[in-house]
Amino acid sequence: LDSVKRAKPSFDHKDWKRISAEAKHLLQGLLTRDPASRISAAEALRSTWITCAQHDKVGDDAVLTGNVMSSLKSFAVMNKLKKASLNVIASQLSDTSIKELKELFIAMDDNQDGTLNVGEMKEGLKRAGVAIPPDLSEMMDHLDTDGSGVLDYSEFIAATLDKRLFIQEDMCWRAFKTFDTDGGGTITKDELLQLLGISDVSEAMQVKVTEAEVDLIMKEVDLNRDGKIDFDEFMQMMRKMPNARNDKIRKNIGLGKRH
């Protein structure tokens, strides 16, 4: 404080070693004792340190939104067991681990109603400079797992989780045990129908399935065809990239055809 009063601020202390030269230059200008020589607020906003920080923030937002868009595309073509599992995992995560996703959702939710519609998604992607999929509306239909017509906060977090989070075995084990209702170590068709076909449970997991959809899940995930899904098969499902059963869907949401 004494050095500030004397208008001779010093940045030699070890605490300043990690501070950039641009930041120090801005502080020197702001701490100039003579008002006539002191930089104005407008000049401060045009300083190298602030303009670079703003540019970096925009770049970071674009990268984050781009990564989220990639995750949303993948989620759109996942089977409903995997979608329900991601909802279970997302509900167990701390606010700290999903802080950036939460902030992004809030920033995109223009009317602050806790949901994202197609218009809000388009505007959010446009602001971040991220390419909008050819058929965003169709992609939203596949992201909207509870059939509400919009993407709510829980669905958004489940759909945008970092793969490094959701493929951890302890996280997947908890999700697996949710579906293994009799504790037998496997998931059967009846257990999936019981959990995802009953309104209160399926609503909690944000996913509803028909018997035909459960048959498709069993065909995809039950690799040894014993009529049950064991934990190894469940983990393989969680780790692999989803295979859309409809190449038109993949093309419309920007994933391209399978090879």
Short mmCIF file of C-alpha atoms in Angstrom, two decimals:
data_model
loop_
_atom_site.label_atom_id
_atom_site.label_comp_id
_atom_site.label_asym_id
_atom_site.label_seq_id
_atom_site.Cartn_x
_atom_site.Cartn_y
_atom_site.Cartn_z
CA LEU A 1 0.00 0.00 0.00
CA ASP A 2 2.86 2.38 0.78
CA SER A 3 4.31 1.85 -2.68
CA VAL A 4 0.88 2.52 -4.21
CA LYS A 5 0.55 5.75 -2.22
CA ARG A 6 4.00 6.80 -3.45
CA ALA A 7 2.88 5.89 -6.97
CA LYS A 8 5.82 3.56 -7.28
CA PRO A 9 4.30 0.07 -7.34
CA SER A 10 6.83 -2.73 -7.46
CA PHE A 11 6.29 -6.11 -9.11
CA ASP A 12 9.57 -7.63 -7.99
CA HIS A 13 8.10 -9.79 -5.20
CA LYS A 14 8.02 -13.55 -5.87
CA ASP A 15 4.20 -13.48 -5.93
CA TRP A 16 4.39 -11.55 -9.22
CA LYS A 17 6.69 -13.98 -11.04
CA ARG A 18 3.82 -15.82 -12.70
CA ILE A 19 1.99 -12.62 -13.69
CA SER A 20 2.38 -11.65 -17.35
CA ALA A 21 4.12 -8.47 -18.47
CA GLU A 22 0.85 -7.35 -20.10
CA ALA A 23 -1.04 -7.62 -16.80
CA LYS A 24 1.67 -5.70 -14.94
CA HIS A 25 1.65 -2.97 -17.60
CA LEU A 26 -2.13 -2.59 -17.20
CA LEU A 27 -1.82 -2.32 -13.41
CA GLN A 28 0.90 0.31 -13.72
CA GLY A 29 -1.38 2.36 -15.94
CA LEU A 30 -4.31 2.03 -13.52
CA LEU A 31 -2.18 2.90 -10.47
CA THR A 32 -0.70 6.08 -11.94
CA ARG A 33 -1.14 8.75 -9.27
CA ASP A 34 -1.72 11.72 -11.60
CA PRO A 35 -5.33 11.50 -12.92
CA ALA A 36 -4.30 13.29 -16.09
CA SER A 37 -1.70 10.61 -16.85
CA ARG A 38 -3.74 7.64 -15.57
CA ILE A 39 -5.33 5.46 -18.26
CA SER A 40 -9.10 5.67 -18.67
CA ALA A 41 -11.55 2.80 -18.30
CA ALA A 42 -11.95 2.69 -22.09
CA GLU A 43 -8.17 2.46 -22.56
CA ALA A 44 -7.99 -0.28 -19.93
CA LEU A 45 -10.60 -2.31 -21.81
CA ARG A 46 -8.49 -2.01 -24.96
CA SER A 47 -5.34 -3.17 -23.18
CA THR A 48 -3.46 -6.18 -24.54
CA TRP A 49 -4.11 -8.23 -21.41
CA ILE A 50 -7.92 -7.80 -21.50
CA THR A 51 -8.33 -8.20 -25.27
CA CYS A 52 -6.22 -11.37 -25.27
CA ALA A 53 -8.18 -12.77 -22.31
CA GLN A 54 -11.46 -12.13 -24.12
CA HIS A 55 -10.17 -13.80 -27.28
CA ASP A 56 -8.99 -16.84 -25.35
CA LYS A 57 -12.38 -17.11 -23.58
CA VAL A 58 -14.22 -17.13 -26.91
CA GLY A 59 -11.83 -19.77 -28.19
CA ASP A 60 -12.32 -21.90 -25.08
CA ASP A 61 -16.11 -21.61 -25.39
CA ALA A 62 -15.94 -22.73 -29.03
CA VAL A 63 -13.82 -25.76 -28.15
CA LEU A 64 -16.11 -26.72 -25.25
CA THR A 65 -19.26 -26.28 -27.34
CA GLY A 66 -17.68 -28.23 -30.21
CA ASN A 67 -16.85 -31.11 -27.88
CA VAL A 68 -20.37 -31.01 -26.46
CA MET A 69 -21.84 -31.09 -29.97
CA SER A 70 -19.79 -34.18 -30.76
CA SER A 71 -21.07 -35.86 -27.58
CA LEU A 72 -24.67 -34.94 -28.40
CA LYS A 73 -24.36 -36.49 -31.85
CA SER A 74 -23.05 -39.73 -30.35
CA PHE A 75 -25.76 -39.79 -27.66
CA ALA A 76 -28.47 -39.35 -30.31
CA VAL A 77 -27.67 -42.75 -31.84
CA MET A 78 -27.01 -44.72 -28.64
CA ASN A 79 -29.34 -47.52 -27.61
CA LYS A 80 -31.72 -46.68 -24.78
CA LEU A 81 -29.98 -48.86 -22.20
CA LYS A 82 -26.82 -46.82 -22.63
CA LYS A 83 -28.81 -43.56 -22.51
CA ALA A 84 -30.51 -44.68 -19.28
CA SER A 85 -27.13 -45.73 -17.85
CA LEU A 86 -25.66 -42.30 -18.58
CA ASN A 87 -28.61 -40.71 -16.80
CA VAL A 88 -27.86 -42.89 -13.76
CA ILE A 89 -24.15 -41.97 -13.87
CA ALA A 90 -24.87 -38.25 -14.36
CA SER A 91 -27.10 -38.23 -11.27
CA GLN A 92 -24.17 -39.49 -9.16
CA LEU A 93 -21.63 -36.86 -10.23
CA SER A 94 -20.70 -33.85 -8.12
CA ASP A 95 -21.45 -30.32 -9.30
CA THR A 96 -17.70 -29.69 -9.54
CA SER A 97 -17.16 -32.44 -12.12
CA ILE A 98 -19.88 -31.06 -14.42
CA LYS A 99 -19.35 -27.35 -13.70
CA GLU A 100 -18.53 -26.37 -17.31
CA LEU A 101 -21.47 -28.34 -18.72
CA LYS A 102 -23.83 -26.75 -16.21
CA GLU A 103 -22.59 -23.25 -17.09
CA LEU A 104 -22.95 -23.99 -20.81
CA PHE A 105 -26.53 -25.21 -20.34
CA ILE A 106 -27.43 -22.07 -18.37
CA ALA A 107 -25.85 -19.86 -21.05
CA MET A 108 -27.85 -21.58 -23.81
CA ASP A 109 -31.13 -21.59 -21.87
CA ASP A 110 -32.18 -18.11 -23.01
CA ASN A 111 -35.61 -18.06 -21.33
CA GLN A 112 -34.29 -19.78 -18.18
CA ASP A 113 -37.03 -22.42 -18.10
CA GLY A 114 -34.62 -25.30 -17.43
CA THR A 115 -34.97 -26.76 -20.94
CA LEU A 116 -33.42 -26.24 -24.37
CA ASN A 117 -35.51 -26.11 -27.52
CA VAL A 118 -34.25 -26.25 -31.11
CA GLY A 119 -34.06 -22.45 -31.37
CA GLU A 120 -31.96 -22.12 -28.22
CA MET A 121 -29.61 -24.87 -29.41
CA LYS A 122 -29.15 -23.13 -32.76
CA GLU A 123 -28.41 -19.77 -31.15
CA GLY A 124 -25.98 -21.32 -28.68
CA LEU A 125 -24.06 -23.09 -31.44
CA LYS A 126 -24.07 -19.97 -33.60
CA ARG A 127 -22.67 -17.80 -30.78
CA ALA A 128 -19.84 -20.30 -30.25
CA GLY A 129 -19.07 -20.50 -33.96
CA VAL A 130 -19.91 -24.22 -34.12
CA ALA A 131 -21.43 -25.72 -37.29
CA ILE A 132 -25.13 -26.53 -36.94
CA PRO A 133 -26.06 -30.11 -38.01
CA PRO A 134 -28.13 -30.35 -41.22
CA ASP A 135 -31.16 -31.59 -39.29
CA LEU A 136 -30.88 -30.34 -35.73
CA SER A 137 -34.58 -30.98 -35.13
CA GLU A 138 -34.19 -34.70 -35.86
CA MET A 139 -31.15 -34.90 -33.61
CA MET A 140 -33.12 -33.22 -30.80
CA ASP A 141 -35.85 -35.86 -31.19
CA HIS A 142 -33.26 -38.57 -30.50
CA LEU A 143 -31.73 -36.64 -27.60
CA ASP A 144 -35.13 -36.09 -25.97
CA THR A 145 -35.26 -39.43 -24.17
CA ASP A 146 -38.41 -38.71 -22.14
CA GLY A 147 -40.48 -37.49 -25.10
CA SER A 148 -41.13 -34.02 -23.67
CA GLY A 149 -40.25 -32.24 -26.91
CA VAL A 150 -37.33 -30.34 -25.36
CA LEU A 151 -33.94 -31.18 -23.85
CA ASP A 152 -34.02 -30.74 -20.09
CA TYR A 153 -31.01 -30.26 -17.80
CA SER A 154 -30.70 -33.94 -16.81
CA GLU A 155 -30.83 -35.11 -20.43
CA PHE A 156 -28.27 -32.49 -21.46
CA ILE A 157 -25.78 -33.50 -18.75
CA ALA A 158 -26.22 -37.22 -19.49
CA ALA A 159 -25.75 -36.62 -23.22
CA THR A 160 -22.63 -34.47 -22.87
CA LEU A 161 -20.64 -36.36 -20.23
CA ASP A 162 -16.95 -36.75 -20.93
CA LYS A 163 -16.30 -40.36 -21.92
CA ARG A 164 -13.39 -40.46 -19.46
CA LEU A 165 -15.95 -40.02 -16.69
CA PHE A 166 -18.59 -42.49 -17.75
CA ILE A 167 -16.33 -45.42 -18.69
CA GLN A 168 -14.87 -45.67 -15.18
CA GLU A 169 -15.69 -49.15 -13.92
CA ASP A 170 -16.99 -48.03 -10.53
CA MET A 171 -19.44 -45.63 -12.19
CA CYS A 172 -20.56 -48.28 -14.67
CA TRP A 173 -20.91 -50.87 -11.91
CA ARG A 174 -23.37 -48.66 -10.03
CA ALA A 175 -25.39 -48.17 -13.19
CA PHE A 176 -25.28 -51.91 -13.93
CA LYS A 177 -26.54 -52.75 -10.43
CA THR A 178 -29.48 -50.40 -10.98
CA PHE A 179 -30.69 -52.67 -13.80
CA ASP A 180 -29.70 -55.95 -12.12
CA THR A 181 -32.74 -55.79 -9.86
CA ASP A 182 -32.52 -59.36 -8.51
CA GLY A 183 -28.79 -59.13 -7.78
CA GLY A 184 -28.04 -62.12 -9.99
CA GLY A 185 -25.05 -60.52 -11.68
CA THR A 186 -26.76 -60.14 -15.06
CA ILE A 187 -29.44 -57.97 -16.69
CA THR A 188 -32.32 -59.84 -18.30
CA LYS A 189 -34.94 -58.74 -20.79
CA ASP A 190 -37.59 -58.91 -18.06
CA GLU A 191 -35.54 -56.63 -15.80
CA LEU A 192 -35.16 -54.04 -18.58
CA LEU A 193 -38.89 -54.16 -19.32
CA GLN A 194 -39.70 -53.88 -15.63
CA LEU A 195 -37.41 -50.89 -15.06
CA LEU A 196 -37.74 -48.96 -18.30
CA GLY A 197 -41.34 -49.83 -18.98
CA ILE A 198 -42.74 -48.71 -15.61
CA SER A 199 -43.62 -45.02 -15.61
CA ASP A 200 -42.12 -43.86 -12.30
CA VAL A 201 -38.78 -45.63 -12.81
CA SER A 202 -38.47 -44.84 -16.51
CA GLU A 203 -39.28 -41.18 -15.83
CA ALA A 204 -36.54 -41.03 -13.20
CA MET A 205 -34.07 -42.37 -15.78
CA GLN A 206 -35.49 -40.09 -18.50
CA VAL A 207 -35.91 -43.10 -20.82
CA LYS A 208 -38.94 -45.14 -21.90
CA VAL A 209 -38.74 -48.31 -24.00
CA THR A 210 -41.04 -50.72 -25.79
CA GLU A 211 -40.60 -54.48 -25.87
CA ALA A 212 -39.38 -54.23 -29.46
CA GLU A 213 -36.68 -51.76 -28.38
CA VAL A 214 -35.60 -54.07 -25.55
CA ASP A 215 -35.27 -56.91 -28.08
CA LEU A 216 -32.96 -54.71 -30.16
CA ILE A 217 -30.91 -53.84 -27.07
CA MET A 218 -30.51 -57.50 -26.16
CA LYS A 219 -29.48 -58.33 -29.73
CA GLU A 220 -26.84 -55.58 -29.69
CA VAL A 221 -25.43 -56.00 -26.17
CA ASP A 222 -25.87 -59.72 -25.36
CA LEU A 223 -22.79 -60.80 -27.29
CA ASN A 224 -22.77 -64.49 -26.28
CA ARG A 225 -26.50 -64.84 -26.94
CA ASP A 226 -27.32 -66.41 -23.56
CA GLY A 227 -30.34 -64.15 -23.06
CA LYS A 228 -28.61 -62.05 -20.38
CA ILE A 229 -26.24 -59.07 -20.23
CA ASP A 230 -23.30 -59.60 -17.89
CA PHE A 231 -21.03 -56.82 -16.63
CA ASP A 232 -18.32 -57.46 -19.25
CA GLU A 233 -20.88 -57.08 -22.03
CA PHE A 234 -22.27 -53.99 -20.30
CA MET A 235 -18.78 -52.43 -20.15
CA GLN A 236 -18.20 -53.18 -23.84
CA MET A 237 -21.43 -51.35 -24.63
CA MET A 238 -20.36 -48.33 -22.55
CA ARG A 239 -16.89 -48.16 -24.12
CA LYS A 240 -17.71 -48.55 -27.79
CA MET A 241 -18.90 -45.87 -30.15
CA PRO A 242 -22.63 -46.23 -30.89
CA ASN A 243 -23.81 -47.84 -34.11
CA ALA A 244 -26.87 -46.14 -35.55
CA ARG A 245 -29.35 -48.59 -37.01
CA ASN A 246 -30.30 -45.94 -39.55
CA ASP A 247 -27.59 -44.38 -41.75
CA LYS A 248 -29.99 -41.56 -42.65
CA ILE A 249 -30.04 -40.47 -38.99
CA ARG A 250 -26.23 -40.49 -38.85
CA LYS A 251 -25.96 -38.43 -42.02
CA ASN A 252 -28.55 -35.85 -40.92
CA ILE A 253 -26.88 -35.18 -37.59
CA GLY A 254 -23.42 -34.97 -39.10
CA LEU A 255 -21.94 -38.35 -38.15
CA GLY A 256 -21.61 -39.76 -41.66
CA LYS A 257 -22.20 -43.35 -42.75
CA ARG A 258 -20.71 -46.43 -41.11
CA HIS A 259 -17.82 -48.11 -42.87
#
